[in-house]
Amino acid sequence: MSEGQSHSGTGWMLLRVLAAAVLAWTVFTRAWNISARPFWLDEAWVADTVRHSSYVHLLTQSEVPCPPLFAMAVKLLGHISTAPEVGFRALPMICGILIVPLIYCVARTLHAPRTLALAGMSLAASGLMLVIWSRELKQYEVEAFIATLLALLVFKLRRRAAPQTRPLLSVGIVSVSLLAPWLGYGSVFPASVLLVLLLILRPLGATRRALRATAVIALAALALSVGAVWHVSAARQSADEALIEFTSRWYIQPLELRSWLRAGAYGAASTTMMLVPTHWTRYAVVLGGLAAAMWGLVLVGLRAWPRRGRAELACWTVLPWLLLIGAAVARRYPFGAPRMMAFLAPPMMLALAAGMVGLCRIGSLIFASRAGPGMIAGLLLTLLPAIYVIRVPLHQCYWVMHDFPGLLRVLARERRDNEKVVVASGAVGAVRFYADRDSGFAYVPLAAGACLSSHYDVDAFVRDAFRTAGSRWWLLTTSDEREPVHRSLFDFGRQHGYQVDRIAGGDGALDPLCHVAQLYRVERPAPRQAGP
């Protein structure tokens, strides 16, 4: 064996070892310590709905905006563990793990060299948005998985000449198109782009007739599925006034410059959250600069991608953003809400990784006249996000932290018989799910799982709470001081001299964007004694 072959074999072995390490890291970031994190509000209302509903009701329910098949799958998988936090989160967790090797397969299908494909896989393994939503009881990671799986099937069919494999790929594409809207409403955007690409792009292996037939059938299946899920449940779910009011902040008024600027800020936030924590981008200058740098790397990566796969990756990366903007203008889907944009992350991770590797390759060519060291340096650069992402599984340092099970245990020890407990908006879902008994609990009524209508008389609720609660009562809330019920309760208490003491829970001061659960004791002021 020649020296060159020996070096090639050693390099391939190192890449395989690194790939195995990335896969192990993927499992660790998605699964480690997942049972120790209680459900927060958005997860809790899904868990509560799933636990107390039959499969038939989950198919047609309109109380909360949850895709029917996702809810049914969560209920089915919920039995795999005695800990509901594990069983109910199993589907997003599994999808989050599978996305990473799928991204490698997509990159290789699009003619990326192994080093570049592994760089995309590495960046996806530590992509913050993909890590977080794989640990959450929501459908967003499932949507990202569906988009990646469909991309792999579409790109392979375009290149597959073997007659025996084309039918399997075609059946897979049609099946995914049928199921996608039922598992995640956002899946429609990447699926539409990918199927149109299959329809219009020139085949590289199969015949044009075979590709067009599959694309037409899959598009028809997608349209039929969207119409069916809209008729069965989605139309009534989306018609809730409180939900419309809540999501309207992410809609775009096409004739208002301010609305476009706000959408740009939301888009920048969604871009940066794919890779870095939200508290890094509190200042507008940092947010805009980091988002611009990421999109710059994306453009470099698309330009540096091998020519035979460049158009497909560029369309998969950019066109869903344009569809989302159109849907926001039509007031059909919010633009820029990070948790609802996870399906955009897989192609962006590939493009970002390609940008990193491409820049390092150019530098290596300039200074060393060799491309290899630069590509390895770019691959190693994609490992750096692991330095801060490790805090997610180890310390639960992401998004909100609602440890209401712990607060309910404190409440059970401290609460006297018949003392009233008021549950503010941000605590309703989790307290409903975790409270063993809730006699004497006064819940703020919410719509669509977590939305408080602007028509609800918060002041009347607060006055009634203070009037009927007795001399001592309890408040379960979060550190979100902007939440209307929380703010009104504290304002009323201060104005009338009540003593309000935090008994348990953090103050959220370290990161005001990420609220924590809190338990307060509220006591009526002692009556003044008359003088002699």
XYZ file of C-alpha atoms in Angstrom:
532
model
C 0.000 0.000 0.000
C 1.357 3.415 -0.993
C 1.945 6.268 1.412
C -0.901 8.256 -0.161
C -3.306 5.347 0.267
C -2.189 4.989 3.900
C -2.872 8.655 4.589
C -6.237 8.365 2.831
C -7.181 5.345 4.928
C -6.123 7.086 8.133
C -8.135 10.174 7.228
C -11.223 8.093 6.461
C -10.872 6.278 9.781
C -10.637 9.600 11.645
C -13.763 10.846 9.890
C -15.618 7.687 10.918
C -14.517 8.109 14.545
C -15.594 11.743 14.472
C -18.948 10.791 12.946
C -19.517 8.262 15.731
C -18.632 10.917 18.312
C -21.085 13.366 16.722
C -23.850 10.756 16.841
C -23.104 10.046 20.507
C -23.168 13.785 21.191
C -26.515 13.995 19.373
C -28.077 11.360 21.608
C -26.617 13.021 24.703
C -27.925 16.509 23.898
C -31.402 15.217 23.033
C -31.970 12.589 25.712
C -29.796 13.287 28.750
C -31.659 14.517 31.817
C -34.874 14.940 29.833
C -37.020 13.490 32.622
C -35.711 16.049 35.131
C -37.261 19.004 33.328
C -40.981 19.475 34.060
C -43.432 20.507 31.376
C -43.767 24.261 30.953
C -46.964 26.021 29.899
C -46.922 25.228 26.164
C -45.928 21.623 26.760
C -48.296 21.158 29.685
C -51.477 21.965 27.814
C -50.489 19.451 25.137
C -49.752 16.839 27.807
C -53.008 17.589 29.644
C -55.027 17.397 26.429
C -53.379 14.130 25.384
C -53.766 12.506 28.801
C -57.455 13.325 29.201
C -58.628 12.763 25.621
C -59.459 9.643 23.649
C -57.801 8.961 20.319
C -61.049 9.829 18.549
C -61.296 13.161 20.342
C -57.653 13.983 19.579
C -58.418 13.526 15.902
C -61.115 16.205 15.885
C -60.509 18.389 18.960
C -60.444 22.152 18.482
C -59.678 23.308 22.039
C -55.911 23.589 21.478
C -53.869 24.086 18.267
C -52.249 20.661 18.066
C -51.898 18.549 14.886
C -54.150 15.486 15.220
C -51.723 12.715 14.281
C -48.962 14.254 16.404
C -51.268 14.246 19.446
C -52.317 10.653 18.799
C -48.698 9.500 18.372
C -47.715 11.270 21.605
C -50.521 9.511 23.450
C -49.445 6.148 22.025
C -45.766 6.647 22.908
C -46.642 8.062 26.308
C -46.857 4.528 27.667
C -43.184 3.699 27.025
C -42.088 5.291 30.310
C -43.603 5.812 33.727
C -42.231 9.366 33.652
C -44.595 11.435 31.484
C -41.754 13.833 30.667
C -39.996 10.985 28.847
C -42.941 9.200 27.253
C -44.704 12.287 25.951
C -41.438 13.783 24.652
C -40.309 10.551 22.994
C -41.483 11.445 19.479
C -39.701 14.841 19.254
C -36.620 13.321 20.899
C -36.421 10.435 18.417
C -36.962 12.784 15.485
C -34.277 15.112 16.845
C -31.767 12.270 16.979
C -32.597 10.969 13.504
C -32.327 14.392 11.871
C -28.548 14.471 12.316
C -27.627 11.340 10.281
C -30.329 12.307 7.772
C -28.574 15.630 7.223
C -25.347 13.769 6.463
C -27.202 11.609 3.940
C -28.765 14.683 2.318
C -25.363 16.348 2.019
C -23.821 13.291 0.412
C -26.776 12.987 -1.958
C -26.147 16.607 -2.983
C -22.545 15.642 -3.852
C -20.857 17.154 -0.794
C -17.495 15.586 0.090
C -17.411 13.588 3.317
C -15.668 16.346 5.254
C -18.340 18.888 4.326
C -21.184 16.434 4.990
C -19.744 15.664 8.414
C -19.404 19.399 9.108
C -23.126 19.862 8.391
C -23.933 16.897 10.587
C -21.753 18.318 13.373
C -23.358 21.757 13.242
C -26.851 20.237 13.258
C -25.943 18.137 16.296
C -25.246 21.366 18.226
C -27.775 23.589 16.479
C -29.551 25.156 19.446
C -33.004 25.289 17.881
C -32.829 21.620 16.886
C -31.506 20.635 20.325
C -34.133 22.563 22.284
C -37.178 21.460 20.334
C -36.100 17.824 20.403
C -36.477 18.066 24.192
C -39.909 19.744 24.117
C -43.403 18.250 23.864
C -44.288 20.158 20.702
C -44.469 19.223 17.031
C -41.720 21.557 15.796
C -38.899 18.986 15.798
C -41.186 16.553 14.005
C -41.713 19.170 11.296
C -37.940 19.558 10.929
C -37.562 15.776 10.654
C -40.302 15.544 8.023
C -38.663 18.292 5.967
C -35.270 16.551 6.106
C -36.664 13.112 5.300
C -38.664 14.426 2.348
C -35.625 16.329 1.077
C -33.559 13.137 1.140
C -36.238 11.176 -0.749
C -36.738 13.909 -3.353
C -33.031 14.453 -3.978
C -32.381 10.721 -4.242
C -35.258 10.136 -6.658
C -33.938 12.867 -8.934
C -30.628 10.977 -9.143
C -31.763 7.357 -8.916
C -31.556 5.448 -12.172
C -32.096 1.933 -10.759
C -35.665 0.826 -11.655
C -36.000 -1.325 -8.531
C -35.508 1.593 -6.107
C -37.547 4.293 -7.866
C -40.947 2.882 -6.803
C -39.867 2.755 -3.164
C -38.682 6.362 -3.260
C -41.893 7.464 -4.986
C -44.071 5.672 -2.433
C -42.029 7.251 0.360
C -42.459 10.752 -1.087
C -46.222 10.357 -1.505
C -46.599 8.826 1.974
C -44.654 11.615 3.678
C -46.696 14.202 1.749
C -49.910 12.620 2.975
C -48.853 12.420 6.616
C -46.933 15.701 6.947
C -49.861 18.123 7.597
C -51.330 15.775 10.208
C -48.062 15.669 12.141
C -47.138 19.351 11.898
C -48.895 22.223 10.185
C -45.596 23.958 9.348
C -44.498 20.937 7.299
C -46.527 22.296 4.404
C -43.937 24.993 3.606
C -40.808 22.876 3.015
C -42.876 20.060 1.503
C -44.372 22.405 -1.097
C -40.932 23.701 -2.085
C -39.397 20.243 -2.341
C -42.240 18.797 -4.422
C -42.211 21.730 -6.834
C -38.455 21.236 -7.236
C -39.098 17.604 -8.101
C -41.621 18.758 -10.685
C -39.553 21.385 -12.470
C -35.898 20.350 -12.158
C -34.218 18.243 -14.795
C -33.741 14.619 -13.687
C -30.200 13.382 -13.184
C -30.956 9.658 -13.179
C -34.626 8.806 -13.491
C -36.762 9.742 -16.484
C -38.561 13.094 -16.574
C -41.898 11.309 -16.874
C -41.297 9.300 -13.694
C -40.276 12.396 -11.722
C -43.208 14.455 -12.902
C -45.674 11.671 -12.187
C -44.393 11.300 -8.632
C -44.335 15.081 -8.112
C -47.905 15.548 -9.383
C -49.252 12.679 -7.272
C -47.373 13.887 -4.179
C -48.560 17.489 -4.648
C -52.124 16.233 -5.032
C -51.689 14.102 -1.899
C -50.327 17.102 0.010
C -53.203 19.332 -1.120
C -55.766 16.653 -0.283
C -54.194 16.099 3.128
C -54.092 19.827 3.901
C -57.780 20.129 2.960
C -58.711 17.137 5.075
C -56.860 18.242 8.217
C -58.246 21.756 7.760
C -61.789 20.369 7.620
C -61.327 17.901 10.488
C -59.676 20.154 13.082
C -57.280 22.879 11.968
C -59.919 25.372 10.789
C -61.702 25.381 14.150
C -58.414 25.429 16.061
C -57.157 28.473 14.167
C -60.476 30.329 14.453
C -60.064 30.932 18.190
C -60.110 34.701 18.756
C -57.529 34.596 21.531
C -55.150 32.582 19.344
C -55.616 34.984 16.429
C -54.906 37.895 18.744
C -51.792 36.181 20.102
C -50.318 35.268 16.711
C -51.170 38.614 15.092
C -47.901 40.109 16.382
C -46.110 37.903 13.831
C -48.362 38.807 10.922
C -47.228 41.367 8.337
C -49.184 44.407 7.206
C -47.896 44.752 3.629
C -48.439 48.535 3.429
C -46.813 49.377 6.754
C -43.045 49.896 6.922
C -43.083 49.360 10.683
C -44.637 45.939 10.220
C -41.875 44.921 7.802
C -39.207 46.170 10.195
C -40.776 44.176 13.021
C -40.873 41.095 10.784
C -37.197 41.647 9.992
C -36.386 41.720 13.702
C -38.374 38.540 14.284
C -36.649 36.879 11.333
C -33.248 37.872 12.718
C -34.183 36.409 16.110
C -35.261 33.132 14.514
C -32.037 33.030 12.501
C -29.725 33.537 15.467
C -31.620 31.114 17.710
C -30.778 28.326 15.292
C -27.255 28.466 16.645
C -26.857 30.719 19.715
C -28.748 31.404 22.982
C -31.337 34.192 23.060
C -29.583 36.105 25.846
C -26.627 36.703 23.524
C -28.832 38.842 21.275
C -30.736 41.103 23.655
C -29.344 44.229 21.998
C -30.592 45.095 18.516
C -27.101 45.784 17.182
C -25.841 42.374 18.287
C -28.970 40.650 16.978
C -28.771 42.319 13.580
C -25.019 41.846 13.258
C -25.084 38.191 14.191
C -28.043 37.448 11.901
C -26.309 39.245 9.027
C -23.108 37.281 9.652
C -25.034 33.992 9.647
C -26.813 34.828 6.404
C -23.473 35.889 4.946
C -22.069 32.473 5.804
C -25.153 30.850 4.285
C -24.573 32.675 1.001
C -20.885 31.738 1.024
C -21.840 28.141 1.731
C -24.373 28.013 -1.092
C -21.817 29.499 -3.470
C -19.170 27.003 -2.373
C -21.475 23.966 -2.537
C -20.730 21.471 -5.350
C -22.495 22.628 -8.499
C -24.620 19.488 -9.009
C -26.454 20.032 -5.718
C -26.245 23.805 -5.306
C -29.624 24.761 -6.792
C -31.538 22.239 -4.683
C -29.899 23.273 -1.421
C -30.382 26.970 -2.228
C -34.089 26.507 -2.956
C -34.611 24.326 0.117
C -32.852 26.936 2.263
C -34.385 30.165 0.940
C -37.815 29.491 -0.590
C -39.603 28.327 2.611
C -38.707 31.720 4.140
C -40.450 33.436 1.229
C -43.495 31.200 1.589
C -43.644 32.023 5.296
C -43.558 35.746 4.515
C -46.439 35.264 2.080
C -48.413 33.315 4.684
C -47.784 36.068 7.264
C -49.013 38.709 4.814
C -52.118 36.567 4.256
C -52.494 36.250 8.065
C -52.315 32.462 7.893
C -49.042 31.663 9.673
C -46.801 33.685 11.993
C -43.454 34.763 10.578
C -40.414 34.818 12.831
C -41.709 32.960 15.899
C -38.596 30.852 16.631
C -40.405 27.817 17.956
C -42.455 27.627 14.743
C -39.450 27.907 12.419
C -37.521 24.767 13.347
C -38.116 23.159 9.955
C -35.910 25.878 8.454
C -32.897 24.841 10.542
C -31.681 21.651 8.744
C -30.869 23.266 5.368
C -29.419 26.321 7.102
C -27.116 24.120 9.179
C -25.817 22.572 5.959
C -25.333 25.973 4.309
C -23.706 27.466 7.423
C -21.331 24.526 7.712
C -20.470 24.862 4.027
C -19.763 28.549 4.587
C -17.416 27.820 7.484
C -15.586 25.113 5.565
C -15.498 27.253 2.423
C -13.925 30.257 4.131
C -11.355 28.088 5.895
C -10.568 26.354 2.601
C -9.969 29.692 0.875
C -7.668 30.782 3.699
C -5.780 27.510 3.511
C -5.300 27.869 -0.248
C -3.987 31.404 0.179
C -1.550 30.695 3.000
C -0.645 27.049 2.501
C -1.534 26.383 -1.152
C -3.499 23.353 0.027
C -7.246 22.965 0.540
C -7.174 19.947 2.884
C -6.041 21.660 6.113
C -8.637 24.401 5.613
C -11.466 21.904 5.228
C -10.388 20.106 8.394
C -10.192 23.467 10.200
C -13.737 24.281 9.014
C -14.959 20.915 10.264
C -13.395 21.525 13.674
C -14.982 24.985 13.739
C -18.441 23.395 13.603
C -17.643 21.622 16.879
C -17.303 24.886 18.821
C -21.041 25.391 19.606
C -20.812 22.287 21.794
C -18.992 24.450 24.357
C -22.211 26.262 25.310
C -24.802 23.747 24.085
C -23.612 21.290 26.744
C -25.392 23.462 29.320
C -28.725 22.428 27.799
C -28.700 18.765 28.901
C -26.518 19.260 31.975
C -28.105 22.339 33.543
C -31.428 22.746 31.701
C -30.233 26.183 30.598
C -32.687 27.000 27.856
C -36.044 28.636 27.367
C -38.323 28.889 30.400
C -37.942 26.767 33.523
C -41.287 25.990 35.119
C -40.624 23.689 38.057
C -44.220 23.685 39.225
C -44.029 20.098 40.603
C -41.431 21.353 43.097
C -43.536 24.376 43.998
C -46.623 22.220 44.444
C -44.709 20.087 46.955
C -43.731 23.226 48.885
C -47.326 24.427 48.711
C -48.623 21.121 50.087
C -46.338 21.495 53.137
C -47.052 25.153 53.829
C -50.699 25.521 52.891
C -53.334 25.345 55.598
C -56.706 23.716 55.057
C -59.073 25.603 52.757
C -56.571 28.314 51.862
C -57.182 29.551 48.352
C -54.601 29.194 45.561
C -54.699 31.590 42.617
C -53.023 30.309 39.433
C -51.899 33.039 37.020
C -51.825 32.633 33.239
C -48.284 31.326 32.807
C -48.814 28.610 35.408
C -52.224 27.251 34.412
C -51.173 24.417 32.096
C -48.440 22.984 34.312
C -50.433 23.272 37.555
C -53.445 21.579 35.968
C -51.230 18.724 34.812
C -49.194 18.222 38.002
C -51.619 19.094 40.824
C -52.842 15.922 42.554
C -55.790 17.789 43.972
C -56.821 21.287 43.089
C -59.710 22.067 45.459
C -59.520 25.729 46.289
C -57.478 26.498 43.116
C -58.680 29.476 41.070
C -57.404 29.264 37.489
C -57.284 32.145 35.069
C -59.355 30.939 32.091
C -57.208 30.473 28.997
C -58.126 29.808 25.379
C -56.202 27.706 22.844
C -54.152 26.244 25.672
C -52.143 29.301 26.673
C -53.817 32.480 25.377
C -55.479 35.136 27.511
C -58.067 37.093 25.566
C -57.857 40.885 25.635
C -61.609 40.898 26.326
C -61.100 39.087 29.625
C -61.607 41.378 32.630
C -58.337 40.850 34.478
C -59.078 43.550 37.061
C -62.382 41.930 37.988
C -60.649 38.563 38.481
C -58.019 40.193 40.705
C -60.566 42.074 42.823
C -62.575 38.887 43.289
C -59.428 36.945 44.242
C -58.528 39.409 46.992
C -62.146 39.685 48.175
C -62.814 35.938 48.516
C -59.387 34.557 49.388
C -59.431 35.213 53.115
C -56.625 36.541 55.299
C -53.950 34.332 53.735
C -53.736 32.767 50.306
C -51.240 31.608 47.682
C -50.212 32.614 44.203
C -48.632 30.336 41.600
C -47.142 32.359 38.769
C -43.951 32.929 36.782
C -41.310 35.637 36.807
C -42.888 37.252 33.727
C -43.905 40.596 35.200
C -45.433 41.665 31.886
C -48.092 38.964 32.112
C -51.406 40.854 32.757
C -52.726 38.785 35.671
C -49.346 38.712 37.424
C -48.921 42.477 37.048
C -52.448 43.299 38.154
C -52.273 41.035 41.221
C -49.059 42.633 42.432
C -50.237 46.178 41.707
C -53.490 45.634 43.624
C -51.669 44.005 46.550
C -49.162 46.853 46.883
C -51.878 49.502 46.645
C -53.867 47.935 49.480
C -50.971 47.118 51.778
C -50.903 43.332 51.394
C -47.730 41.510 52.325
C -46.520 39.436 49.384
C -43.602 37.054 50.046
C -41.942 34.744 47.557
C -41.749 31.337 49.207
C -40.131 29.303 46.445
C -38.902 29.645 42.878
C -36.293 31.815 41.179
C -36.584 35.482 40.313
C -35.625 35.194 36.636
C -33.187 38.082 37.004
C -30.369 36.281 35.180
C -32.370 36.081 31.990
C -35.660 37.994 31.864
C -36.542 36.343 28.555
C -36.597 32.898 30.188
C -39.159 32.901 32.969
C -39.103 30.620 35.994
C -41.883 29.290 38.219
C -42.685 31.123 41.453
C -44.802 30.562 44.565
C -45.976 33.544 46.656
C -47.799 33.835 49.956
C -50.212 36.756 50.173
C -51.406 37.980 53.590
C -53.998 40.604 54.404
C -52.682 43.547 56.428
C -53.552 43.424 60.143
C -56.319 45.888 61.094
C -55.136 48.994 62.869
C -55.916 49.087 66.563
C -57.742 52.130 67.863
C -55.721 54.466 70.084
C -56.422 54.920 73.809
